[in-house]
Short mmCIF file of C-alpha atoms in Angstrom, two decimals:
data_model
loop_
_atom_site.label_atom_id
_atom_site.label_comp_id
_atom_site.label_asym_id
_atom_site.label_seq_id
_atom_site.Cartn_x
_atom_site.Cartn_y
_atom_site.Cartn_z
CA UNK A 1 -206.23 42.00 -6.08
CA UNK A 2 -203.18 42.42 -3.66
CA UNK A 3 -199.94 42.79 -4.47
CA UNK A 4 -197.46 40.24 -1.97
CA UNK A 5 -194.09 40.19 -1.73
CA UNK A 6 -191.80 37.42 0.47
CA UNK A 7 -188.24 37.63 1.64
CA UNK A 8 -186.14 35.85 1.20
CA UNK A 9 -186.95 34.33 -1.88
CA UNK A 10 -185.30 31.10 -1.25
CA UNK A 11 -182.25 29.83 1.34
CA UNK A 12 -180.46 27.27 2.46
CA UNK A 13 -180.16 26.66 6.05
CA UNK A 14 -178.31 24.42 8.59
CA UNK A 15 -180.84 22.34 10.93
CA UNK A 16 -181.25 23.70 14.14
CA UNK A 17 -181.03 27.06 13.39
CA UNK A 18 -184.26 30.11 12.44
CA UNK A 19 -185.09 31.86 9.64
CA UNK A 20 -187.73 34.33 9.36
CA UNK A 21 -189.43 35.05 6.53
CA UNK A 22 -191.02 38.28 5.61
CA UNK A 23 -194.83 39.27 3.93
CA UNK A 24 -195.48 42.69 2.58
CA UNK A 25 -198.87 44.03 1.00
CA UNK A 26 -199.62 46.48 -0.86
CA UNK A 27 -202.94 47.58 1.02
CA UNK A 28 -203.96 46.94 4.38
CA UNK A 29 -206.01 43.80 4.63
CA UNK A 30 -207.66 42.51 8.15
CA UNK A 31 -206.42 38.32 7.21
CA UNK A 32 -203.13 37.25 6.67
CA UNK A 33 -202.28 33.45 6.77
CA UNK A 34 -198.94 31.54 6.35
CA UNK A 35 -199.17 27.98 4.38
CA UNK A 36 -196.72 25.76 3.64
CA UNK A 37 -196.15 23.81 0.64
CA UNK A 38 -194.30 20.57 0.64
CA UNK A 39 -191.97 19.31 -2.25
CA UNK A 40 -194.65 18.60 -4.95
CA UNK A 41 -197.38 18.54 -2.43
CA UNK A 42 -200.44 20.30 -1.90
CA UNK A 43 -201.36 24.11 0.11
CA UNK A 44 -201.68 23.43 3.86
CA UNK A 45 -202.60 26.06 6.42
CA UNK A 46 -199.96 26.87 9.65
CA UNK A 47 -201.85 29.29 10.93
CA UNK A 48 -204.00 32.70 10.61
CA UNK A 49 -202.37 35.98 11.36
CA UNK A 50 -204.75 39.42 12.20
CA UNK A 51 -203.11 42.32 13.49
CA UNK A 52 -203.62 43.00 17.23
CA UNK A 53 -204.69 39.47 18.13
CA UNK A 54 -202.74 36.07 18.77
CA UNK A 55 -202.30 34.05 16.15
CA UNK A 56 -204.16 31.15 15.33
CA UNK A 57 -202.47 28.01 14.64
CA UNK A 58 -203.68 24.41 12.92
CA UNK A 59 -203.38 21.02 14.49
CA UNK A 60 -200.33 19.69 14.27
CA UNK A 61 -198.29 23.25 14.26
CA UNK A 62 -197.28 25.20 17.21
CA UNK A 63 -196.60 28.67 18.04
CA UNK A 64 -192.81 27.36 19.45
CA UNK A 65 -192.01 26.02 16.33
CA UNK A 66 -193.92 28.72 13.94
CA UNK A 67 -193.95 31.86 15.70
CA UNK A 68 -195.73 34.42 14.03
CA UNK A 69 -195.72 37.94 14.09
CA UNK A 70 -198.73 40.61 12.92
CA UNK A 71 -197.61 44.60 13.60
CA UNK A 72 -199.66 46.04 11.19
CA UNK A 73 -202.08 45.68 8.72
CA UNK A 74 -199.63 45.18 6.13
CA UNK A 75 -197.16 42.78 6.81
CA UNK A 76 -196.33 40.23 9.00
CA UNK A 77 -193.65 37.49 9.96
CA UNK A 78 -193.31 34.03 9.48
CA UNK A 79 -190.12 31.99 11.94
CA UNK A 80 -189.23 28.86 11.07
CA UNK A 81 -187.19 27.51 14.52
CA UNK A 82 -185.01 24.41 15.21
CA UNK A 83 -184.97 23.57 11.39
CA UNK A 84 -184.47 20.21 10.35
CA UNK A 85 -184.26 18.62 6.76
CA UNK A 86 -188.45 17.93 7.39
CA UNK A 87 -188.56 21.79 6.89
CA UNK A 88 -187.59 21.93 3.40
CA UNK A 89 -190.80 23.59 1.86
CA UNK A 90 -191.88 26.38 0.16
CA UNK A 91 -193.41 29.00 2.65
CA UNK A 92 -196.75 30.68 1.33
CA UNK A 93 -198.06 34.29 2.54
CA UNK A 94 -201.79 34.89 1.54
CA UNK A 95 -204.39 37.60 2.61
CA UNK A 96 -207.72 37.87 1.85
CA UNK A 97 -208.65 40.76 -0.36
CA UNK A 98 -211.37 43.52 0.86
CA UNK A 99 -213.78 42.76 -1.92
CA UNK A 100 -215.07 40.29 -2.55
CA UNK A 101 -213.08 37.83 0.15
CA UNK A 102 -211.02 36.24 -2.59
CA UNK A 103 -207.32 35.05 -1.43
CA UNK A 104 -203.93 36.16 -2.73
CA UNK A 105 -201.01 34.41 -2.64
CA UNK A 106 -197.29 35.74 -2.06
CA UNK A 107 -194.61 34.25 -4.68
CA UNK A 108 -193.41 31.64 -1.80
CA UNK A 109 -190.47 31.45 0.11
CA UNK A 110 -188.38 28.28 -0.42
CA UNK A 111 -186.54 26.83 2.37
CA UNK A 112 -184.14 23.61 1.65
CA UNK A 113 -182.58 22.69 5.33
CA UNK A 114 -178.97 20.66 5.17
CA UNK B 1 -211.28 21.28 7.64
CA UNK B 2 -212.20 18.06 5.73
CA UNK B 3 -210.19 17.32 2.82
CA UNK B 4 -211.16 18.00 -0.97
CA UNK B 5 -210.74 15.08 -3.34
CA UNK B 6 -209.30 16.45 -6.77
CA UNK B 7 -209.24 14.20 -9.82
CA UNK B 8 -206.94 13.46 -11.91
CA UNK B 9 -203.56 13.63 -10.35
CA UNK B 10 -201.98 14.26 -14.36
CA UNK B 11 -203.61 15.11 -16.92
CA UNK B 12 -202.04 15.44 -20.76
CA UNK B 13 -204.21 16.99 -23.49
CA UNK B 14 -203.26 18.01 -26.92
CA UNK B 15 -203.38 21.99 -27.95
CA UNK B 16 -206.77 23.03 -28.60
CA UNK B 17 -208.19 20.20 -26.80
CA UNK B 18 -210.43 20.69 -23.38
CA UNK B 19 -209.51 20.13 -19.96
CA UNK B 20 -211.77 19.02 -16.77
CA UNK B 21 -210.70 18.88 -13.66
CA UNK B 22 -213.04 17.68 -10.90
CA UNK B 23 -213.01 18.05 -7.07
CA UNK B 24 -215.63 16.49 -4.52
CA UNK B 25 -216.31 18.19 -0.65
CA UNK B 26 -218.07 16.31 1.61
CA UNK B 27 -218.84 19.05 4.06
CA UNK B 28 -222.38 20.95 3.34
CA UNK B 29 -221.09 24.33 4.93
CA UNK B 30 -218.58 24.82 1.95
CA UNK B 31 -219.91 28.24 0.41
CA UNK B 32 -216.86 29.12 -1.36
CA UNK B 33 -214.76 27.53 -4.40
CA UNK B 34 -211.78 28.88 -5.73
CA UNK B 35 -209.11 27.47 -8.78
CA UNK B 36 -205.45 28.11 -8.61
CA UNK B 37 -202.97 27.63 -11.09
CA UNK B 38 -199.49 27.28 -10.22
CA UNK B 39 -196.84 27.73 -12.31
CA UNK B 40 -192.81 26.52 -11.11
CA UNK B 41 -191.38 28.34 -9.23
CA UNK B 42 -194.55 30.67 -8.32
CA UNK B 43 -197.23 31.47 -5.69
CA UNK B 44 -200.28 29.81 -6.63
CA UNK B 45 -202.15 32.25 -8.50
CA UNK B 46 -206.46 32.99 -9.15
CA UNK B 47 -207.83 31.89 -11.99
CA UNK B 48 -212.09 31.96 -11.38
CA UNK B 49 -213.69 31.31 -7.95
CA UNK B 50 -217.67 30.48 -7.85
CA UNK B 51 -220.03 31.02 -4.43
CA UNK B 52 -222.42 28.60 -3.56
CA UNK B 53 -225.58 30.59 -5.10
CA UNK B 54 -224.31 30.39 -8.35
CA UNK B 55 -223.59 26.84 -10.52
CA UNK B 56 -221.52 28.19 -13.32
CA UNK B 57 -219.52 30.96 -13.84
CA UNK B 58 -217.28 31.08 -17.08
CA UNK B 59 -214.57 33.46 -18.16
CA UNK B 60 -213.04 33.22 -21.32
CA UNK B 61 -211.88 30.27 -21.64
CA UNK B 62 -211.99 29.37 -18.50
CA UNK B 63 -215.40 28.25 -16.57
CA UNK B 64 -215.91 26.58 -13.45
CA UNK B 65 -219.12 24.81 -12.24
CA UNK B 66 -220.55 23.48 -9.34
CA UNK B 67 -223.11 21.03 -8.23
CA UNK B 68 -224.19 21.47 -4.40
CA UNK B 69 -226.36 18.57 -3.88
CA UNK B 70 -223.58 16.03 -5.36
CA UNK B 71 -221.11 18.31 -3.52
CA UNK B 72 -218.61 18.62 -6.17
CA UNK B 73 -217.38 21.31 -8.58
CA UNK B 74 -215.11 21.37 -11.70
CA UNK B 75 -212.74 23.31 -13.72
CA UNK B 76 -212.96 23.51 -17.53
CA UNK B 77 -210.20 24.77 -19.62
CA UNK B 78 -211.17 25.02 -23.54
CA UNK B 79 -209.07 25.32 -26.36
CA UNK B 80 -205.87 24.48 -24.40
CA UNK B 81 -202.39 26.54 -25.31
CA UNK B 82 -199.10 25.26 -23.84
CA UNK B 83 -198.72 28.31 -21.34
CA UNK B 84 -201.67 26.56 -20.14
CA UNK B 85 -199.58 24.10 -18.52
CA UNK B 86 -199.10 24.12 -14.78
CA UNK B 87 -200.76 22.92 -11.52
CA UNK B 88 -203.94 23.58 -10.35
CA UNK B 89 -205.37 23.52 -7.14
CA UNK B 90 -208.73 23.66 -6.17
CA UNK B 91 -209.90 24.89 -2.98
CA UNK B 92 -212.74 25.24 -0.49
CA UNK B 93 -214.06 27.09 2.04
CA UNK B 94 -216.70 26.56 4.63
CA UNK B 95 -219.28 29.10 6.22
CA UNK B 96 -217.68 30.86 9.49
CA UNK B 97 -213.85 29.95 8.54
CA UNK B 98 -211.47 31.72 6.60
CA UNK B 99 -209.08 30.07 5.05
CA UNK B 100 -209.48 27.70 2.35
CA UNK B 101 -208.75 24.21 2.50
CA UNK B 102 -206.90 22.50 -1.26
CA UNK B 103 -206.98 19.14 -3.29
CA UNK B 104 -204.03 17.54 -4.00
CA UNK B 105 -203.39 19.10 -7.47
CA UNK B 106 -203.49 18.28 -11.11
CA UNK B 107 -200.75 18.50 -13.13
CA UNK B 108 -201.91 19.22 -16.49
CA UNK B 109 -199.67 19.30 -19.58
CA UNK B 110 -200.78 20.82 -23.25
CA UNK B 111 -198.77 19.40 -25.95
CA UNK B 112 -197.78 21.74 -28.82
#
């Protein structure tokens, strides 16, 4: 397994300004995506991170809005921009392990916007 | 990706009891299913994944199985403790895509 870390932990934010949040691994590992987890919701995907590439980003989430970035192979950066109150999540960094494919999760960022 | 259906939404058991939690996929291409508990205030965290060649896999007392031609697969918890309790997610993921696409979660709660 990988070991993920997130910063910050938590915050409180004003609407309309960014935060960005941070993903660190342990090992270096090729896939990297950012999910977001709404107040007792379910997991869903923003977008897919690889280092050296673009990311990729699901319908209904934007680069402008999300903009990710992917240096290296062991960490990468989530910015959440123009926050409003409909931002209030929890922020989830995974990566896909080199064995056998399985996903790890980071501990979650959570964001509460005022 | 289509959505997984995850039943139930709550589920209360008493210790030592049995759990089953059941999720249905409707797309054919799904080769991968893994089950996440999550636990407040935590990342969801891997508790048994199973591949499509395979219809059970069990650990401790934990086991998961799946049936491809009804496309749906299921968690079983036996013997039930209370640090048992959390949310868990299951998951899927189809042939030529990464990332994994969740149910809606099922909140299950072992009573001491």
């Amino acid at each position: 397994s990988a070991v993920i870390s997130q910063k910050p932990s938590r915050d409180i934010c004003q609407r309309g300004t960014s935060l960005t949040i941070q993903c660190q691994v342990d090992s270096q590992v090729t896939m990297m995506f950012w999910y977001r987890q709404q107040p007792g919701q379910s997991l869903t995907l923003i977008a897919t991170a690889n280092q050296g590439s673009e990311a990729t980003y699901e319908s209904g989430f934007v680069i402008d809005k999300f903009p990710i970035s992917r240096p290296n192979l062991t960490f990468s950066t989530l910015t959440v921009s123009n926050m409003s109150p409909e931002d209030s999540s929890i922020y989830l960094c995974s990566v896909e392990g080199t064995g056998d494919n399985e996903q790890f999760f980071g501990p979650g960022t959570r964001l509460t916007v005022l | 990706g289509e959505n997984v259906e995850q039943h139930p939404s709550t589920l209360s058991v008493q210790e030592g009891d049995s759990a089953v939690i059941k999720c249905t996929y409707s797309d054919s291409a799904s080769n991968y299913f893994p089950w996440y508990k999550q636990e407040l205030g935590k990342g969801p965290q891997l508790i048994i994944d199973i591949r499509s060649n395979v219809g059970e896999k069990k650990d401790q007392r934990i086991a998961v199985t799946l049936n491809k031609t009804a496309k749906h697969f299921s968690l079983h918890i036996t013997e039930t403790q209370p640090e048992d309790s959390a949310v868990y997610f299951c998951a899927r993921r189809e042939g030529g895509r990464r990332a994994l696409t969740f149910g809606s979660g099922t909140r299950l709660q072992v009573q001491p």
